[in-house]
Structure formats: C-alpha cells, structure tokens
Short mmCIF file of C-alpha atoms and ligand atoms in Angstrom, two decimals:
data_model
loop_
_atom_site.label_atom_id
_atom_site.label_comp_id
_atom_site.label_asym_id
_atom_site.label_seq_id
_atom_site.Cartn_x
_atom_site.Cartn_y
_atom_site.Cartn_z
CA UNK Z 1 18.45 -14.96 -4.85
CA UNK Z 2 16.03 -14.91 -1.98
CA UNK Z 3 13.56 -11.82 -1.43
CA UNK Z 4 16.08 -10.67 1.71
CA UNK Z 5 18.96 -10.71 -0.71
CA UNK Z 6 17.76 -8.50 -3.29
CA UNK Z 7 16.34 -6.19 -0.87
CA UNK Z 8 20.23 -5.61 0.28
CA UNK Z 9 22.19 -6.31 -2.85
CA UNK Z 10 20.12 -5.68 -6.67
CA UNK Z 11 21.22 -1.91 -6.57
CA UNK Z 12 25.10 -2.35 -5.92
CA UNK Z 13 25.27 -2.26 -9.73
CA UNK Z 14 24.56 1.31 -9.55
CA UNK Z 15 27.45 2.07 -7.22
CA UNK Z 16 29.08 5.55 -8.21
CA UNK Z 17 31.06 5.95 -5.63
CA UNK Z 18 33.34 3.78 -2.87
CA UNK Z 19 30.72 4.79 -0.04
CA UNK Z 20 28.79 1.53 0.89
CA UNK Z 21 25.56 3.43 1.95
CA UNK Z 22 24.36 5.39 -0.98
CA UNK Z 23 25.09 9.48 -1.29
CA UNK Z 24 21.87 11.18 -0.70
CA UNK Z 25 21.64 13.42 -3.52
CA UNK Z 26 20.06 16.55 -3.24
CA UNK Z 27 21.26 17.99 -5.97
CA UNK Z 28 18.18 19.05 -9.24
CA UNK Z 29 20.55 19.03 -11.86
CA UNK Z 30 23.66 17.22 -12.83
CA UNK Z 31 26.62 18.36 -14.82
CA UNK Z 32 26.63 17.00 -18.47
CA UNK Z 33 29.78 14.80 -19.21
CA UNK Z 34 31.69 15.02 -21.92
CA UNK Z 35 30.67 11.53 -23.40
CA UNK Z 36 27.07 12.92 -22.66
CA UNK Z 37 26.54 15.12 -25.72
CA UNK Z 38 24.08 13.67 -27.76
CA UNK Z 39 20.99 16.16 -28.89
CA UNK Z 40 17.58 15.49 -27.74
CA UNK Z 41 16.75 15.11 -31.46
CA UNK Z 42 18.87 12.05 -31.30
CA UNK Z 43 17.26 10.25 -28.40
CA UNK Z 44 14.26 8.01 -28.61
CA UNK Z 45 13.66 7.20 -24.84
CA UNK Z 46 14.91 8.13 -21.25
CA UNK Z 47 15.91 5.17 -20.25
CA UNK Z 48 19.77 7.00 -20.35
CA UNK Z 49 18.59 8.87 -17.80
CA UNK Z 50 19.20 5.78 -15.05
CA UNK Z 51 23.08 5.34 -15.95
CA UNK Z 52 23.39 9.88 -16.71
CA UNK Z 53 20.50 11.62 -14.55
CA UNK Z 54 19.98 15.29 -16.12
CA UNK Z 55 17.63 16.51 -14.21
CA UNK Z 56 15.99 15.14 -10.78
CA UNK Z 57 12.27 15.55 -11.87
CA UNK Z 58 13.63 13.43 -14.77
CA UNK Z 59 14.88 10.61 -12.86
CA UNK Z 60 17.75 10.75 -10.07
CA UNK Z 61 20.20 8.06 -8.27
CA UNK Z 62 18.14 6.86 -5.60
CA UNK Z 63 14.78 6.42 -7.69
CA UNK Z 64 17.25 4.42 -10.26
CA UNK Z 65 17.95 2.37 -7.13
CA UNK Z 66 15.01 1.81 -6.14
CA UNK Z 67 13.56 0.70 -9.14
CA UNK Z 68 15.63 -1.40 -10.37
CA UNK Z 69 15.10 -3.36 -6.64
CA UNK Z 70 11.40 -3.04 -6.97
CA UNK Z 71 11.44 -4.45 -10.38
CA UNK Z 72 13.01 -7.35 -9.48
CA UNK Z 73 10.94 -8.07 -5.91
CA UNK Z 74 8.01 -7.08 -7.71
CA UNK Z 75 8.73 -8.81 -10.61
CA UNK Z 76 7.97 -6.32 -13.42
CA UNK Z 77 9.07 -2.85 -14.22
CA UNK Z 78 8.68 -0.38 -11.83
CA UNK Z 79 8.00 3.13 -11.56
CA UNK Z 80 8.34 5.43 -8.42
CA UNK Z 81 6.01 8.03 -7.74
CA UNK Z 82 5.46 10.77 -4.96
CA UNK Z 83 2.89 8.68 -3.24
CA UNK Z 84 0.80 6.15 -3.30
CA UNK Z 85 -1.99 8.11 -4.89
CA UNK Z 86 0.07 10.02 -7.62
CA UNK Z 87 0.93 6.55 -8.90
CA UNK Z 88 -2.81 5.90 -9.05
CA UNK Z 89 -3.34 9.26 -10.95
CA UNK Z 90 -0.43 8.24 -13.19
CA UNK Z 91 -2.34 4.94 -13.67
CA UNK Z 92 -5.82 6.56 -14.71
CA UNK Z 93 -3.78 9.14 -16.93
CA UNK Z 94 -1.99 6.55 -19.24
CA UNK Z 95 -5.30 4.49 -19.11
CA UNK Z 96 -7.35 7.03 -19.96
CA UNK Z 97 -10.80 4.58 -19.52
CA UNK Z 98 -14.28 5.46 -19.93
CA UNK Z 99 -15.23 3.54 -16.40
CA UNK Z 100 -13.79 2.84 -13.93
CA UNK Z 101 -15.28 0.02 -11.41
CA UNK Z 102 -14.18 0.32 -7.66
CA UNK Z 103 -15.33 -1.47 -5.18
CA UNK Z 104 -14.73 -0.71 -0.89
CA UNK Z 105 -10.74 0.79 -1.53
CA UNK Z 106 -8.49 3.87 -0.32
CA UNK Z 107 -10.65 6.95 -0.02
CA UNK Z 108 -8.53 9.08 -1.76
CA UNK Z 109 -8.68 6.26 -5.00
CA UNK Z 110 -12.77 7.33 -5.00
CA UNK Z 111 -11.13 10.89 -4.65
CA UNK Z 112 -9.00 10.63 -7.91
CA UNK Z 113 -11.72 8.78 -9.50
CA UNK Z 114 -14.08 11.47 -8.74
CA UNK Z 115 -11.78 14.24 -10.73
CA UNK Z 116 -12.00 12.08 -13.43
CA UNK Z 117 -15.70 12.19 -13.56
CA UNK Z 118 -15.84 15.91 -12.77
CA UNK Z 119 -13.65 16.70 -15.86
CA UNK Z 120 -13.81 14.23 -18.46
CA UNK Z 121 -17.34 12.18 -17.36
CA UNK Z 122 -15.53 8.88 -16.02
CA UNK Z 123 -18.20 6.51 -15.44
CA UNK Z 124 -17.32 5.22 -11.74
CA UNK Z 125 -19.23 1.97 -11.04
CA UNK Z 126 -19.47 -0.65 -8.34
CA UNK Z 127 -17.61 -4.13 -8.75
CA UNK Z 128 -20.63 -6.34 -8.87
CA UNK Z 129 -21.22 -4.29 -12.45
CA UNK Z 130 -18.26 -5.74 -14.11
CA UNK Z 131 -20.22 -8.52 -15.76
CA UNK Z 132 -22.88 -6.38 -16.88
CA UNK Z 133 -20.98 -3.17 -17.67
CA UNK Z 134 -17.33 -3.61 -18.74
CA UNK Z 135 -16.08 -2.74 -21.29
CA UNK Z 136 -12.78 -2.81 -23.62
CA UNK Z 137 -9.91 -0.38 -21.96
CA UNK Z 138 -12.55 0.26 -18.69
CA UNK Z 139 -10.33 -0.29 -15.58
CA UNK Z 140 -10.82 -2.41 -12.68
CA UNK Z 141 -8.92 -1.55 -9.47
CA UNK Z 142 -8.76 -4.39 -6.84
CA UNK Z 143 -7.80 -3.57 -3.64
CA UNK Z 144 -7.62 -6.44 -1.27
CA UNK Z 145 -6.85 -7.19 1.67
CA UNK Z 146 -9.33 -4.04 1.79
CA UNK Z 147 -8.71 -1.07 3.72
CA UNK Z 148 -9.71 -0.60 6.38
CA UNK Z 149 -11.25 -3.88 7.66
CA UNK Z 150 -7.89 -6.56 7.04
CA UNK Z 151 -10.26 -8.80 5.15
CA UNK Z 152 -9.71 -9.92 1.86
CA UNK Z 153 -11.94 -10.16 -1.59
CA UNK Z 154 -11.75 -12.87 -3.95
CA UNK Z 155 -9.92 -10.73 -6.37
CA UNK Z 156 -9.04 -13.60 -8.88
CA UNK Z 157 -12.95 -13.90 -9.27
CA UNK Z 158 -13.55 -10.33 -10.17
CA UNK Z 159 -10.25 -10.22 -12.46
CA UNK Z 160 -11.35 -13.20 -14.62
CA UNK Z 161 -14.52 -11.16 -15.22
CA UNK Z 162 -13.15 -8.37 -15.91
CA UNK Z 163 -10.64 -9.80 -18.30
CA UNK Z 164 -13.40 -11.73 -20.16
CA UNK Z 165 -15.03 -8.02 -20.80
CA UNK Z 166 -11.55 -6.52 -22.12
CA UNK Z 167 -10.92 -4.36 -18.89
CA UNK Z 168 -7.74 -3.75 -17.24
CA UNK Z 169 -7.25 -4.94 -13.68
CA UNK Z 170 -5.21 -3.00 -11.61
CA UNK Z 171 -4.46 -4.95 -7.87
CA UNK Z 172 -3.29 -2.11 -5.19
CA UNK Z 173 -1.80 -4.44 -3.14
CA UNK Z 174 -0.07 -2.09 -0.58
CA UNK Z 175 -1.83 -4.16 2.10
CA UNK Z 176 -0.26 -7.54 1.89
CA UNK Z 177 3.00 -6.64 -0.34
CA UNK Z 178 5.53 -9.93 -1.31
CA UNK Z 179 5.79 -12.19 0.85
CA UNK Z 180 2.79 -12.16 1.70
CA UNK Z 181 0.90 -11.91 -1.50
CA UNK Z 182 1.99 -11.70 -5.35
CA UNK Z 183 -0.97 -9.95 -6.96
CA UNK Z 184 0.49 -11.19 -10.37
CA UNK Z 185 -1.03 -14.16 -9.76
CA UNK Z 186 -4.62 -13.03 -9.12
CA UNK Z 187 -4.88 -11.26 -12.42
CA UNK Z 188 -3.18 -8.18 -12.43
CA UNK Z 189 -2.53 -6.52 -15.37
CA UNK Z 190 -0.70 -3.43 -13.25
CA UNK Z 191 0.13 -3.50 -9.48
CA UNK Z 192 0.51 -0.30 -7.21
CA UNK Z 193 1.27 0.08 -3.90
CA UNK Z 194 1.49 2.85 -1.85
CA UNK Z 195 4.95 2.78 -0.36
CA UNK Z 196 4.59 4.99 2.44
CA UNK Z 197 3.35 1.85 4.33
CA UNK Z 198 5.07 -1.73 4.70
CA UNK Z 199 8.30 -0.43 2.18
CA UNK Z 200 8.45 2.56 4.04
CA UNK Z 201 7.96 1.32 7.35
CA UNK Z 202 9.47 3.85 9.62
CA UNK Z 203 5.97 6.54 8.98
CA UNK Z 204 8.59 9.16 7.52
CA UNK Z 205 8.04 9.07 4.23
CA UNK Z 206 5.90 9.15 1.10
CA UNK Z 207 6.01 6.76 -2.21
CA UNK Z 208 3.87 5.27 -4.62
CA UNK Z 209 4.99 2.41 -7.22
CA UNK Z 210 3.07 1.15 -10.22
CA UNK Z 211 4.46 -2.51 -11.83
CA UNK Z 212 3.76 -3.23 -15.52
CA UNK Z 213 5.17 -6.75 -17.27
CA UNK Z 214 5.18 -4.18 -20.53
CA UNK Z 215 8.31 -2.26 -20.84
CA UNK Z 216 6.57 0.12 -23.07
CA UNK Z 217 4.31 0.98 -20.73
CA UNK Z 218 6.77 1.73 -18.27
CA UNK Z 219 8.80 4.03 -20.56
CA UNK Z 220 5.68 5.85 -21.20
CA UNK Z 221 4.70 6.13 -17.57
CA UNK Z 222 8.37 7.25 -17.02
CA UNK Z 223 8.25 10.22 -19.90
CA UNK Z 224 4.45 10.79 -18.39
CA UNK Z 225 6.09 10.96 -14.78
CA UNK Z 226 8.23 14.03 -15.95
CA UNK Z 227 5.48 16.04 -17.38
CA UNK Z 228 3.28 15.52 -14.61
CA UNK Z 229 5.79 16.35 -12.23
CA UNK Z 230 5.26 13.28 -10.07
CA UNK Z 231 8.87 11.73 -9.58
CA UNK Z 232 9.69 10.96 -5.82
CA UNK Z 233 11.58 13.10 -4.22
CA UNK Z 234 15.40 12.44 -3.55
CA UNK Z 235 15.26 12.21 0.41
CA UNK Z 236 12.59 9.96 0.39
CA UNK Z 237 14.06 8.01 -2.13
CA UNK Z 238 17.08 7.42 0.21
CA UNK Z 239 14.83 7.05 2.65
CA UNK Z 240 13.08 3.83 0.89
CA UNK Z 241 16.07 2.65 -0.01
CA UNK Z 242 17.60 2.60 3.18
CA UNK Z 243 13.76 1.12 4.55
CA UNK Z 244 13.75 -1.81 1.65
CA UNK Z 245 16.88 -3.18 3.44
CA UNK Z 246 14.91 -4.58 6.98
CA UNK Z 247 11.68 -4.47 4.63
CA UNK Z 248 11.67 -8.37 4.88
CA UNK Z 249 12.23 -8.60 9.00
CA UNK Z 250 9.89 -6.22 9.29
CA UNK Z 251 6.64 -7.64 7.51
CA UNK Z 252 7.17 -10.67 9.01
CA UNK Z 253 7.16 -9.75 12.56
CA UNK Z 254 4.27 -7.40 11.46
CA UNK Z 255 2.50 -9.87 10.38
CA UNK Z 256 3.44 -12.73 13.31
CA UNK Z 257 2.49 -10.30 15.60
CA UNK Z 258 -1.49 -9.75 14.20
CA UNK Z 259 -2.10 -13.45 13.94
CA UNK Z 260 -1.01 -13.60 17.42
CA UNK Z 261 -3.08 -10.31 18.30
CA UNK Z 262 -5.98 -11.16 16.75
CA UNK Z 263 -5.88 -15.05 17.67
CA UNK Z 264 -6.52 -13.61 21.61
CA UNK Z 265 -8.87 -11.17 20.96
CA UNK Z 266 -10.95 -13.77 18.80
CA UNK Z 267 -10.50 -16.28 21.56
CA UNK Z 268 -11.07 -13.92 24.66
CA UNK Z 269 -13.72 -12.22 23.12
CA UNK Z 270 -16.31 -13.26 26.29
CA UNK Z 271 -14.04 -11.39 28.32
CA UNK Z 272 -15.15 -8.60 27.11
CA UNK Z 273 -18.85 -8.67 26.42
CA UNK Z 274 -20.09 -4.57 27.10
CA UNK Z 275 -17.18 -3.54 24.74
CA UNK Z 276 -16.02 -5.41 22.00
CA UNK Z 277 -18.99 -6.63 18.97
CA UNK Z 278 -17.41 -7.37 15.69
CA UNK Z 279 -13.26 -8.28 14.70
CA UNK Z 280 -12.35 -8.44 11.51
CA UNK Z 281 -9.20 -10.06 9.90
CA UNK Z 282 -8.51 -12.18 6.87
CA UNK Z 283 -7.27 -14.58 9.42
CA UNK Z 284 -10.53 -15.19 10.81
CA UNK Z 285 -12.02 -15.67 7.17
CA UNK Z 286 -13.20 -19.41 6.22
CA UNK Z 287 -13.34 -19.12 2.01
CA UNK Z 288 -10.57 -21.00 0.44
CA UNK Z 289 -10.01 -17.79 -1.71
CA UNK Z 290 -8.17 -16.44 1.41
CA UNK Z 291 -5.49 -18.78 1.90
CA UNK Z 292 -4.34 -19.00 -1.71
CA UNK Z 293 -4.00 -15.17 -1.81
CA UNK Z 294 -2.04 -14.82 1.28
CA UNK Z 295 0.56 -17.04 0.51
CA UNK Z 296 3.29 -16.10 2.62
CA UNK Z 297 1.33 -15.22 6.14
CA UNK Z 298 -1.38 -13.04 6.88
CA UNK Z 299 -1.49 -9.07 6.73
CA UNK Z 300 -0.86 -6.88 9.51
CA UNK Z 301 -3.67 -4.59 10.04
CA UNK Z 302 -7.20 -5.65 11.40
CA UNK Z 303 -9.63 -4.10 12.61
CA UNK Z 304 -12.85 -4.41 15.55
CA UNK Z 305 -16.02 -2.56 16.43
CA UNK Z 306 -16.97 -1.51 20.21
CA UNK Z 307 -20.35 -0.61 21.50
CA UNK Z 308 -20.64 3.04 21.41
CA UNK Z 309 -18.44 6.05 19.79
CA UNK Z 310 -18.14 6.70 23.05
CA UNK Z 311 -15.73 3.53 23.88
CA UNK Z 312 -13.60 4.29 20.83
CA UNK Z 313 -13.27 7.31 21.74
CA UNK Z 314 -11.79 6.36 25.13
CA UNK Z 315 -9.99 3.15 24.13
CA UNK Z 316 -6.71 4.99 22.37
CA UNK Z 317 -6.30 6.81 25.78
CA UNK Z 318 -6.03 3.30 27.53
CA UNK Z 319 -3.59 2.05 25.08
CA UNK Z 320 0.49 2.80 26.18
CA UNK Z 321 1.88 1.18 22.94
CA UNK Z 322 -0.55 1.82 19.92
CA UNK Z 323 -0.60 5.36 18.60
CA UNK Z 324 -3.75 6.64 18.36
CA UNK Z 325 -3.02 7.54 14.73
CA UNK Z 326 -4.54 7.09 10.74
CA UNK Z 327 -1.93 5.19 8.71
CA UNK Z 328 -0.65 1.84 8.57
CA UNK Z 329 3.02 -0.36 8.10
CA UNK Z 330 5.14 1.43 10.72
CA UNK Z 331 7.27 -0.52 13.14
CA UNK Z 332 5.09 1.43 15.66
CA UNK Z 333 1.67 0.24 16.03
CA UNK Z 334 -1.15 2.44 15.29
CA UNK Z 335 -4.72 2.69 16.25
CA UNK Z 336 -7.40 4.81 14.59
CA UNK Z 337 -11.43 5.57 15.22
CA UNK Z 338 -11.67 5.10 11.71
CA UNK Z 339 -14.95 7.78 11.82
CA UNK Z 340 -12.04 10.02 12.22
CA UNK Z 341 -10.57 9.83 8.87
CA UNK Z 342 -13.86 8.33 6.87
CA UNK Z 343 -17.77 9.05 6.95
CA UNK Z 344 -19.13 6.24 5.53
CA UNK Z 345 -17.63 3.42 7.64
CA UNK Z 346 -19.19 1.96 10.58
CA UNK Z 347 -18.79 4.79 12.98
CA UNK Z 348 -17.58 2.29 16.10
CA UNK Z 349 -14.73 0.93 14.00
CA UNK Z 350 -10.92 0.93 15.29
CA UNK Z 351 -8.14 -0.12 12.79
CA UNK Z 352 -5.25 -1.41 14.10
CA UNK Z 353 -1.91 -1.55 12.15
CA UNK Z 354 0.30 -4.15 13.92
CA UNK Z 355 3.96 -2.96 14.67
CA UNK Z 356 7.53 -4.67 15.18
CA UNK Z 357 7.05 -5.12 19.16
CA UNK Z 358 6.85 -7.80 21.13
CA UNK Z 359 3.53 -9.51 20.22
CA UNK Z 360 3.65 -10.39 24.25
CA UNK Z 361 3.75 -6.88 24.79
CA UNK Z 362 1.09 -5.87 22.33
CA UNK Z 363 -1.63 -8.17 23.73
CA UNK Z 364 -1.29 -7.46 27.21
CA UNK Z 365 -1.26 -3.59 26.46
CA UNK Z 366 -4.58 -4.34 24.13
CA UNK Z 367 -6.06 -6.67 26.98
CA UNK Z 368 -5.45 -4.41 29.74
CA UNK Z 369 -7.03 -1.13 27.86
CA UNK Z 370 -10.58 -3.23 26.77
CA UNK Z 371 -10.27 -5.18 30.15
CA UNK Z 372 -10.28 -1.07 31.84
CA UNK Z 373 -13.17 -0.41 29.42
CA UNK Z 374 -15.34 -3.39 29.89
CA UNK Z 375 -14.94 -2.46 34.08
CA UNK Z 376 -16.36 0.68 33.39
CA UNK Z 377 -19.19 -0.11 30.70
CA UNK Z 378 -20.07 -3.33 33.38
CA UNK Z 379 -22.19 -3.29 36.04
CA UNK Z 380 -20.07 -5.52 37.55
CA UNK Z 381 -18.76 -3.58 40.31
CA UNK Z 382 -14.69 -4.93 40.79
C1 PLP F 1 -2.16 4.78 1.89
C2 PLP F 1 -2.78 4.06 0.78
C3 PLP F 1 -2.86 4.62 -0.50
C4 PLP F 1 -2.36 6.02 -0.80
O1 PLP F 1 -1.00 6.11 -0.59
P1 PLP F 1 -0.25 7.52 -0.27
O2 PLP F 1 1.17 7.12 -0.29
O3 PLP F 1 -0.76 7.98 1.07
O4 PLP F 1 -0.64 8.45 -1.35
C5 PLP F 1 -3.43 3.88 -1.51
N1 PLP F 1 -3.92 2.65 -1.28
C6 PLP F 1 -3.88 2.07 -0.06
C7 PLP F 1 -4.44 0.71 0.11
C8 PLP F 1 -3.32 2.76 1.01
O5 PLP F 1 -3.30 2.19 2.21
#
C-alpha cells in the first residue's frame, strides 16, 4: 500500500467499536475483563496492553493507533511520546552514553543534553570530533535538514564515522519526514521526530516519536515510557490520528509551495537590494549529498537574513498571511525573528515555515511586505 493509504487505513484493525472515526478516550483507567485476569507475576512484557489498555499512562487506544501507523510509515517500531523532546530524553535515558556529539540542532536537544552533563558528567562534543573522540555506546544525533536555516548536512558522512567508532546515530528527522526523506537510509540506528510539526500539522498539539528496527528496544522504551511518565496524552493522540489522515496532502503542498517561494525570492533577489542579504534553503544547495537525502521533494521551511534587526523587526507587521510566530509544519505559514527564540543565531535571521496556501498567494504577500521595506530603507524616493 502507498504512504496515503496507510495513513487512512493501518489502524482499522484496532476498531472497537462500529463508529468510523475513532472514540476519543478520555478515560485513565479501563475496566478489567473477565478473560483479563492474569497476575502481573505471570506477564513478561506489555505488549497486551495494545489489544487490553489498563491504565492510560500505560498505553491507551489512540497511542495503539498511532503506533501501529507510524510503525509501518516509518518503517520500524514506534513509540509515542509527549513531545518531541521527551522522546529525545527517552532516547538519552535507554542509551545512557558517556558523550554525546551534537552538532547545530533543536535548542532544547543542547537543553536535555546539558542535564545530562549537569548530573551524570555527559561529555557533549561537536560533530567534527566524531573521528577523533567516539567511542563504543557514545551517541550521535543528526539533525538535518537543520533547524533553523532549511539546509541540509551530509548526514550519511557523519553516520559512517560514527558507526566505524561504535556510536549510535540517532537522525531527528522532524524536518523533512517520509516522503520527503527516509533517514533509515542515511544511517540511522534510531529516528525521532517531533510530531507537533508536519504529523501534527494543524499547531494544536504536542508529540514526539522515536523508531527502532529492534523490537526489544522498543518494549523497553515502552516499559521506560510508563515509569517516566512520558506517554502522549489521549486528546492529542486523537488529535494525530485524525492529522496523519491529510498528513500526505499536506507535506506536499508544504513543500511545493517553498520551492516555489524560495525559487522567487532567489531569483528577485536585486529587487530588493537595502533589505534582503543571505537565503537559505536546501533547494538552493549544489552538493550531491542534498538531492539523495531529499528524495521525495524539498522541505518546507527556509529561512533569509535582512540588513538590520531593525527590518526584521518590521517585516512580520508587513506580512497579511505569515504569522509572525516560532514553530514550524502548520497549514498556516509562520514567520519568526529567530533572535526571538535563540541567542546564538545570526541576530537578522527570519525562518519561514511554508503553509498549505496558495503558493500564488504566498509570494505576492512576501513580495509586497520586502518590496514596502526596501521603499523605505531606499533612497529611492517612489
Ligand atoms: C520542535 C522540534 C523538536 C522538539 O519537539 P517538541 O514536540 O516541541 O518537544 C525537536 N527537534 C526538532 C527538529 C524540532 O523542530
């Protein structure tokens, strides 16, 4: 079956009632069944759990759902989390690694990884180290295309290195999720994604996932997932659920739309010499890497520098249909001063995250706010 398919149909099997949108169950705890009475002392994993839910922190109807659709698209076993970055802690905890190399990612990833140098002396350590450095059980977490710039990094390069040294390469691929990129193939030996983005898609909800080919792995991030208290909640689970449906549609148009965005801004950049200096997009990068990691289109956020502070401060104002907003994979589209939300980046940066609209309608919106800018930063007098 076909990605748009699955997204619709893998969970029927969990039916439990006639109703052809799933129940959203807010219910914690579920009544036992008669046929259900078998002592802890007798089990040996949770994985009963998915066909009679106990207890929702344990596992509930709508995570079961999802993961047994995310384990299929993703093509592993899946586990939900809360968000995107308790399925990074959840990562580090069944790891458990004595470095951990990171290279430009996710703020709150260098947050985590920061905990786990505070308490228990994680060595944190930049990618170009690998070679040198890495070590058996160390981790390496990929993140491309990188937040927040839309470029990609040759993340097969850095995996093989990393694998040659025994370390475990984790891809966070929430950035350029299948279609558009299948981070199995560029070495990983887990994927995450934060799910609040392109799976969520409507910016009302929050979900992690982590994928492991090892099914033991994913039981014990499962029994881990209880204890830490991690499990996704049940409304966002239907919420997901119901998102995964138009996940497809949506991506696509996402990402249509920024190669048509950032096609006219690269081409009409003259028109706008006083404002705009720098764009950056994976679409606009010449290494071969690129094109054989975005397989299925190109990713829908990029991102482009203006002269001053000053213009990005004013820009978002000029805008009708970006949000001047931080997050990314909504249908609406978003734009950020990234010195908002981050210290150490480029202080004139805006990120864009590319919505479902009319790409038309995007552009001239875009044009018409930098072409108001460059009047005023000019001393061309209109
Ligand atoms: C948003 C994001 C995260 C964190 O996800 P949350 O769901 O907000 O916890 C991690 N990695 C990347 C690349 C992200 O964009």
């Amino acid at each position: 079956m076909d990605l748009s398919t699955k997204l619709i149909h893998d969970d029927n099997k969990h039916n439990r009632v006639p109703d052809v949108a799933p129940p959203i169950n807010v219910t914690t705890t579920f009544r036992y069944g008669k046929d259900d009475l078998i002592p802890w002392a007798e089990r040996d994993n949770f994985d009963f759990m998915d066909e009679t839910p106990v207890y929702s922190r344990e596992g509930h109807p709508n995570c079961t759902r999802l993961e047994t659709i995310f384990s299929d698209i993703l093509d592993g076993h899946s586990v939900c989390y809360s968000s995107g970055l308790a399925a990074f802690f959840a990562a580090m905890i069944h790891y458990n690694p004595k470095q951990v190399f990171l290279g430009q990612c996710y703020h709150g990833v260098h947050c985590i990884s920061d905990i786990f140098s505070r308490n228990f002396k994680v060595k944190q350590r930049p990618l170009e180290d690998i070679e040198q450095y890495a070590e058996e059980g160390d981790i390496v977490h990929l993140e491309s295309p990188v937040n927040p710039y839309g470029t990609c990094i040759d993340v097969r390069r850095y995996a093989d290195v990393a694998h040659k040294k025994g370390a475990i390469v984790i891809i966070d691929s929430t950035f350029a999720p299948p279609p558009i990129q299948y981070a199995w193939d560029l070495g990983a030996d887990m994927i995450m994604h934060s799910a609040t983005k392109y799976f969520g898609g409507h910016s009302d909800l929050l979900g992690g996932i982590l994928v492991t080919k090892d099914k033991k792995i994913s039981s014990q991030l499962k029994e881990d997932r209880i204890n830490l208290g991690t499990m996704i909640g049940n409304l966002e689970s239907y919420l997901l659920l119901r998102s995964l449906r138009t996940y497809e549609m949506r991506i696509m148009k996402q990402s249509d739309n920024t190669a048509q965005i950032v096609k006219y801004l690269h081409e009409n950049r003259d028109r706008y010499p006083h404002v705009l200096t720098k764009i950056y997009h994976s679409s606009l990068q010449k290494d071969d890497f690129v094109k054989s990691q975005l397989v299925g289109g190109d990713n829908p956020v990029f991102s482009f520098c203006l002269k001053s502070t000053e213009q990005c401060k004013s820009l978002p104002d000029k805008l009708k249909l970006f949000h001047h907003a931080t997050s990314l994979g909504g249908v609406e589209s978003l734009i950020e001063w990234r010195a908002l939300s981050d210290d150490k980046i480029d202080q004139t940066l805006m990120r864009v995250s590319v919505g479902c609209e009319s790409a038309k309608d995007l552009i001239v919106d875009i044009s018409t706010a930098l072409t108001q800018l460059e009047q005023e930063y000019s001393n061309v007098k209109i």
